[in-house]
PDB file of C-alpha atoms in Angstrom:
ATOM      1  CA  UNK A 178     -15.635  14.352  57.219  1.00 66.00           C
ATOM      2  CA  UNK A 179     -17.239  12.047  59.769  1.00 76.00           C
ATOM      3  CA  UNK A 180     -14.508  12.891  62.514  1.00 80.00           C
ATOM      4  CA  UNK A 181     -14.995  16.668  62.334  1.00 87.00           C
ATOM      5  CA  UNK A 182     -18.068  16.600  64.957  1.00 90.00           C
ATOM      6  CA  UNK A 183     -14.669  15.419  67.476  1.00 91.00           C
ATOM      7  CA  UNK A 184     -12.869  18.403  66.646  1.00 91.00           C
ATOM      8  CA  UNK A 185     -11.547  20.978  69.365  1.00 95.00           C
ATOM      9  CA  UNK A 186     -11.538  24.683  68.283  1.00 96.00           C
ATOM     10  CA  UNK A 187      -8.073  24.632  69.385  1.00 95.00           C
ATOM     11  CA  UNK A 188      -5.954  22.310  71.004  1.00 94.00           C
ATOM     12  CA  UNK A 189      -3.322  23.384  73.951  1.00 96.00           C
ATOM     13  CA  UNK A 190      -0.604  22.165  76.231  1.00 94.00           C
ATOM     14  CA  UNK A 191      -2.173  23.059  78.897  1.00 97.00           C
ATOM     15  CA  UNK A 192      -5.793  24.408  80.998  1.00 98.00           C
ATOM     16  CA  UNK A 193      -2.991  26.552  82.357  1.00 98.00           C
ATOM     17  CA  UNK A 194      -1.620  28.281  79.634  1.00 97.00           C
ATOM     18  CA  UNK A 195      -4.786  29.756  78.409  1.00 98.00           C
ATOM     19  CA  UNK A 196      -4.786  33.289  78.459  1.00 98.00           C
ATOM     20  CA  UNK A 197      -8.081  33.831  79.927  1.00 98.00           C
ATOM     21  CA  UNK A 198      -7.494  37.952  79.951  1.00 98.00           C
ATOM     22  CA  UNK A 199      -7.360  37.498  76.585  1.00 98.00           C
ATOM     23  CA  UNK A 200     -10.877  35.581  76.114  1.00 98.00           C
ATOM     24  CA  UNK A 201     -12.288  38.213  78.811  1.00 98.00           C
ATOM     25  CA  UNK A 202     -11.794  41.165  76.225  1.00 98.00           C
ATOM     26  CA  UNK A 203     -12.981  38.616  73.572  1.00 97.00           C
ATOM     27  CA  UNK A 204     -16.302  38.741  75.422  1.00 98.00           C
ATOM     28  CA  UNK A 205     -15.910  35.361  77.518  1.00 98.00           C
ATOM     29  CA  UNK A 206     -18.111  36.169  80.599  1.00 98.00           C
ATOM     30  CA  UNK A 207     -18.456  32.024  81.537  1.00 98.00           C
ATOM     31  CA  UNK A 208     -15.874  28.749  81.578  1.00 98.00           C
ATOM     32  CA  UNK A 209     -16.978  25.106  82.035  1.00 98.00           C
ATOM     33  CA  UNK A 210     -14.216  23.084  82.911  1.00 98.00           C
ATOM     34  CA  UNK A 211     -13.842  19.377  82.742  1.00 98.00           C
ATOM     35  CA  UNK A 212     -11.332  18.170  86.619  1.00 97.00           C
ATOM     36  CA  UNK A 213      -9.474  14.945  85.559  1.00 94.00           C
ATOM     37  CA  UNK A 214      -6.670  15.390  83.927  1.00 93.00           C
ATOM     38  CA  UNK A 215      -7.789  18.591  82.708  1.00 97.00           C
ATOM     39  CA  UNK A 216      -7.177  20.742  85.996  1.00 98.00           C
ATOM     40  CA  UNK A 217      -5.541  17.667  88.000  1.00 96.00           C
ATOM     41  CA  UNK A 218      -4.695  14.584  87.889  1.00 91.00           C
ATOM     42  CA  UNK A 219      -7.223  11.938  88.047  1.00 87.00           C
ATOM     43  CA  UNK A 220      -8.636  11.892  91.222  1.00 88.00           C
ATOM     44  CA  UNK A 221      -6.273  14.538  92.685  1.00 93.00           C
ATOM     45  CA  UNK A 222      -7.628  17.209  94.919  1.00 95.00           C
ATOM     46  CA  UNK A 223      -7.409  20.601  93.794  1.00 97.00           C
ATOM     47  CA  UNK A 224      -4.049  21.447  94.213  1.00 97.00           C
ATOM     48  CA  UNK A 225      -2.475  26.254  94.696  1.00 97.00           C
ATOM     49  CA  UNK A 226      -2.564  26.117  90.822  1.00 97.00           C
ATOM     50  CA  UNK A 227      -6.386  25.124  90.320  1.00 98.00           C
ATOM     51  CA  UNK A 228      -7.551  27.145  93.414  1.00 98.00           C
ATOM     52  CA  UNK A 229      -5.122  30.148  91.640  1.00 98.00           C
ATOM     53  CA  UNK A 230      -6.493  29.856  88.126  1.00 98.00           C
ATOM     54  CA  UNK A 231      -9.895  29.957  89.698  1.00 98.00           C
ATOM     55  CA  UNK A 232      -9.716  32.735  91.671  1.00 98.00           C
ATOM     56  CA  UNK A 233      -7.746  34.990  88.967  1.00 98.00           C
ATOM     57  CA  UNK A 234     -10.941  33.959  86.696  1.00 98.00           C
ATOM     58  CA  UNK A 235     -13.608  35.070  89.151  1.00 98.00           C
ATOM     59  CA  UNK A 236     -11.759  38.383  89.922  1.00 98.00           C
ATOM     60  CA  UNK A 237     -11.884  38.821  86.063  1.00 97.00           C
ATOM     61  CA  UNK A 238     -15.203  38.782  85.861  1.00 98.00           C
ATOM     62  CA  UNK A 239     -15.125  34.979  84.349  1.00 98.00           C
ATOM     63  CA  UNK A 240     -18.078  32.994  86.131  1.00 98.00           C
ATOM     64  CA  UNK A 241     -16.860  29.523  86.304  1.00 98.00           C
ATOM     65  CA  UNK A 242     -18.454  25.528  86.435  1.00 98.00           C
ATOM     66  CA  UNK A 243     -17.641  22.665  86.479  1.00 98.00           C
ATOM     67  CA  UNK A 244     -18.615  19.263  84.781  1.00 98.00           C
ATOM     68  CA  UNK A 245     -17.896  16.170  85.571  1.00 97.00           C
ATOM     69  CA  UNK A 246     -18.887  12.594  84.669  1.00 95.00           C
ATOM     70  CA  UNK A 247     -17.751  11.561  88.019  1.00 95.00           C
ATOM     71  CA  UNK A 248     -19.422  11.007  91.002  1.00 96.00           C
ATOM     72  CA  UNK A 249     -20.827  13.589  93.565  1.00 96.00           C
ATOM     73  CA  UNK A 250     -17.999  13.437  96.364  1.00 96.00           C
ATOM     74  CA  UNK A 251     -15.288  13.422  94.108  1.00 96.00           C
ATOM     75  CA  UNK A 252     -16.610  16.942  92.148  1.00 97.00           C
ATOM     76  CA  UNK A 253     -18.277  18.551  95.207  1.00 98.00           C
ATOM     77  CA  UNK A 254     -15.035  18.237  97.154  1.00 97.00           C
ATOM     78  CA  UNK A 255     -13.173  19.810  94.430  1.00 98.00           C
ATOM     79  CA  UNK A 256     -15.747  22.296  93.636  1.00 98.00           C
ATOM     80  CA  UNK A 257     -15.550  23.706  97.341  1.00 98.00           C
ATOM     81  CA  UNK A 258     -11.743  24.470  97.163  1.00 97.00           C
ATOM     82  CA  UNK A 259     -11.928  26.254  93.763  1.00 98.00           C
ATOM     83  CA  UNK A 260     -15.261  27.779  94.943  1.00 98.00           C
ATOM     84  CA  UNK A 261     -17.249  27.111  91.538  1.00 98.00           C
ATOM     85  CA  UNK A 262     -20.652  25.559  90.901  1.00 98.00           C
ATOM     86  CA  UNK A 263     -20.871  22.022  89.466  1.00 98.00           C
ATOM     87  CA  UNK A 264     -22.730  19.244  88.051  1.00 98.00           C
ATOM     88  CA  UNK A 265     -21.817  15.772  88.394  1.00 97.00           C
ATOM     89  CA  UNK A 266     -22.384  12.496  86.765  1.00 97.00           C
ATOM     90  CA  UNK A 267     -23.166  15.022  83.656  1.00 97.00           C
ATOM     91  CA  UNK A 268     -23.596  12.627  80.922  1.00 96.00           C
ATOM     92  CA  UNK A 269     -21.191  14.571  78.693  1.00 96.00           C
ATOM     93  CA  UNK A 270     -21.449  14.388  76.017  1.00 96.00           C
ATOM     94  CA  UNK A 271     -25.294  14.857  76.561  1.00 94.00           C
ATOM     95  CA  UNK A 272     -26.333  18.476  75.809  1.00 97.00           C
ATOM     96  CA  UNK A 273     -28.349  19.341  78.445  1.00 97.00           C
ATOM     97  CA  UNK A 274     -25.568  19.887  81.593  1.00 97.00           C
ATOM     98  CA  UNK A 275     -23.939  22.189  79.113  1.00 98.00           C
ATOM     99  CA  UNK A 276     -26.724  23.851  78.543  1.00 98.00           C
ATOM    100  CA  UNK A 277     -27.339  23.608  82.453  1.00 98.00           C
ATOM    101  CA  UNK A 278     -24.190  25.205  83.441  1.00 98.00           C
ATOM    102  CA  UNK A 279     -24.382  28.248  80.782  1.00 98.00           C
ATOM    103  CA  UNK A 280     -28.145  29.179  81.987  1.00 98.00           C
ATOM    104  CA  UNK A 281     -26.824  28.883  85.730  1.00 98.00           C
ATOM    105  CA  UNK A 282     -24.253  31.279  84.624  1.00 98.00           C
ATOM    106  CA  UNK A 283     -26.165  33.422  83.128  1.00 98.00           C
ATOM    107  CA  UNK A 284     -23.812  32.795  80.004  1.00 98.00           C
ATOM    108  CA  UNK A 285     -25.113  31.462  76.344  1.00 98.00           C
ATOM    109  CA  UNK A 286     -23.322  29.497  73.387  1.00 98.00           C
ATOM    110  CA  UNK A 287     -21.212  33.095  72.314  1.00 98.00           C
ATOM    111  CA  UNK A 288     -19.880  33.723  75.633  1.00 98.00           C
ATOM    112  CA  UNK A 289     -18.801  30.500  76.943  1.00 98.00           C
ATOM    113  CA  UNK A 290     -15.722  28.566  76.733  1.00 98.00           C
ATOM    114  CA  UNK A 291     -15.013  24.850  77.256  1.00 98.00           C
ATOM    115  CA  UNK A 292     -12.117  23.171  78.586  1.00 98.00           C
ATOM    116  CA  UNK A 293     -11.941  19.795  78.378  1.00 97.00           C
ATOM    117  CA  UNK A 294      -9.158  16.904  77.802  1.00 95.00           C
ATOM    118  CA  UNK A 295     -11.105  13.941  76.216  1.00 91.00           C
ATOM    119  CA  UNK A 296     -12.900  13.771  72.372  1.00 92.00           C
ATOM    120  CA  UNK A 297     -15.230  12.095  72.749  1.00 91.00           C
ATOM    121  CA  UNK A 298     -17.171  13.175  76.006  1.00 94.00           C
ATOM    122  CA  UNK A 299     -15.332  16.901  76.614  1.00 96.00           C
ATOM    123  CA  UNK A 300     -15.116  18.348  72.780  1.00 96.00           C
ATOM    124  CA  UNK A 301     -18.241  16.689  71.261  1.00 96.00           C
ATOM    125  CA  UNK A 302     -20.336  17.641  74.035  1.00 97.00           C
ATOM    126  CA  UNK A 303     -19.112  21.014  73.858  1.00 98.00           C
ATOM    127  CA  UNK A 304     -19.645  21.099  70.010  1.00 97.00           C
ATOM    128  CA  UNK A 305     -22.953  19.777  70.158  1.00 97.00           C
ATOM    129  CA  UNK A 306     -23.886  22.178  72.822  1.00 98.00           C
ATOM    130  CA  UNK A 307     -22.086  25.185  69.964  1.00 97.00           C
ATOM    131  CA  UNK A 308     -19.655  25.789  72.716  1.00 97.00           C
ATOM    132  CA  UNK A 309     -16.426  26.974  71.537  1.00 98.00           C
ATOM    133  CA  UNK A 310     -14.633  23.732  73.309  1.00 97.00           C
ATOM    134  CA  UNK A 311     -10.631  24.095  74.184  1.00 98.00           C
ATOM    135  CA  UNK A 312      -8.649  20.654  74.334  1.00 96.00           C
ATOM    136  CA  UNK A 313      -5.728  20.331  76.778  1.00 97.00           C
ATOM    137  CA  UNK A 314      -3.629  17.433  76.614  1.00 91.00           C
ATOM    138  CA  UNK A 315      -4.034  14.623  79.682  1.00 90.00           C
ATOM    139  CA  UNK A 316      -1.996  16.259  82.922  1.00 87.00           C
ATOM    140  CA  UNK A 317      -1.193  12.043  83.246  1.00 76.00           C
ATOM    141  CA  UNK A 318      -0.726   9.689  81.721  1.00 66.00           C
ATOM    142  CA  UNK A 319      -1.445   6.870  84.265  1.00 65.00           C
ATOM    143  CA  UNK A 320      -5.945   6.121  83.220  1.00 59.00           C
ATOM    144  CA  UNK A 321      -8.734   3.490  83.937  1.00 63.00           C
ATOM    145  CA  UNK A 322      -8.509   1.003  81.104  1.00 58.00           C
ATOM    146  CA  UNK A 323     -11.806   2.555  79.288  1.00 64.00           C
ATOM    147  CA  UNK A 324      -9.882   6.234  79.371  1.00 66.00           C
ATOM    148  CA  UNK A 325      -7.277   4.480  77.653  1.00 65.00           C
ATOM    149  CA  UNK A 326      -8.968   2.546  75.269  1.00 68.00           C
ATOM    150  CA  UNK A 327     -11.007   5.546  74.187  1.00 73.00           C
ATOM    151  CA  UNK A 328      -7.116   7.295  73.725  1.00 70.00           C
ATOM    152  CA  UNK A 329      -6.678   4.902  71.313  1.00 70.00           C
ATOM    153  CA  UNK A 330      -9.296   6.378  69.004  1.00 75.00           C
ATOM    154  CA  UNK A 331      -8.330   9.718  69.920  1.00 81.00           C
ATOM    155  CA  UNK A 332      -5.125   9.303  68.603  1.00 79.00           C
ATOM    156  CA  UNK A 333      -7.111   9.091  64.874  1.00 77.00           C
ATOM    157  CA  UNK A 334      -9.347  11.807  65.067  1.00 79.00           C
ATOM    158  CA  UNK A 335      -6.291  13.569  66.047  1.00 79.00           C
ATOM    159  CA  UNK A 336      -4.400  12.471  63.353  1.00 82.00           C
ATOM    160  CA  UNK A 337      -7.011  13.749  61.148  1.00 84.00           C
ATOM    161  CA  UNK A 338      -7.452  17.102  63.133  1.00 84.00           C
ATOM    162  CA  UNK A 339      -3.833  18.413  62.202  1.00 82.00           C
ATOM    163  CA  UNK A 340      -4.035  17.642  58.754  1.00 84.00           C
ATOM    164  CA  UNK A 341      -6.757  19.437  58.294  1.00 84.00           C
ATOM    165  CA  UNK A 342      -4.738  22.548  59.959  1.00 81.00           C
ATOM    166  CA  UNK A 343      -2.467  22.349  57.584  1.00 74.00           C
TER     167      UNK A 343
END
């Protein structure tokens, strides 16, 4: 089906309730995280939870990046309080900042993890990269018109996406 290409490999709650320890004995040595409204809220600075997450991850063993279709002093001031590499104004869902961040971490396609809360830029890129790409729902609600246009059309693939759970 044409939407499958939009699919997550699994969709959670939360970028918090991941059980990283978990993906760690799966053989997860590298995450790439999306920030909006996947570890924050839009435009919200890195908050004990995010700078918490990340540091649990590093003392695993996880390496960690981010990637961001925002601008440089938006990700660079977040990347310095969760201490993590980044790339911004990424193009996702381009291929090549994935690719980017896994050969930066010294990670490939079988040992990286996405997290990411939008379709169409976050899971595709992540798919198209053969990144196995974890959707969290929006932290809030409140998003620029084009984020919620593009919800809109979410809201099918979606659709679509539990059915063919079932």
């Amino acid at each position: 089906m044409i939407w499958e290409r939009f699919y997550p490999k699994e969709w959670v709650e939360s970028t918090y309730e991941i059980d990283f320890e978990t993906w760690r004995d799966k053989g997860i040595r590298g995450v790439i995280f999306d920030i909006d409204n996947t570890l924050v809220c839009h435009d919200a600075p890195a908050d004990d939870k995010a700078r918490e997450l990340f540091a649990r991850l590093h003392k695993l063993g996880i390496k960690t990046y981010l990637l961001s279709n925002n601008k440089e002093p938006r990700v660079a001031a977040f990347a310095r309080e969760v201490d993590s590499p980044y790339i911004y104004k990424s193009g996702k869902p381009a291929v090549r900042s994935y690719k980017k961040a896994m050969e930066n971490m010294g990670t490939g396609t079988k040992d990286t993890l996405f997290v990411g809360d939008q379709l169409f830029t976050d899971v595709y890129g992540a798919n198209r990269a053969g990144i196995y790409g974890i959707l969290v729902k929006p932290m809030n609600p409140k998003e620029e018109i084009q984020i919620v246009l593009k919800r809109y059309l979410e809201a099918v693939v979606l659709y679509f996406y539990k059915r063919s759970l079932k």
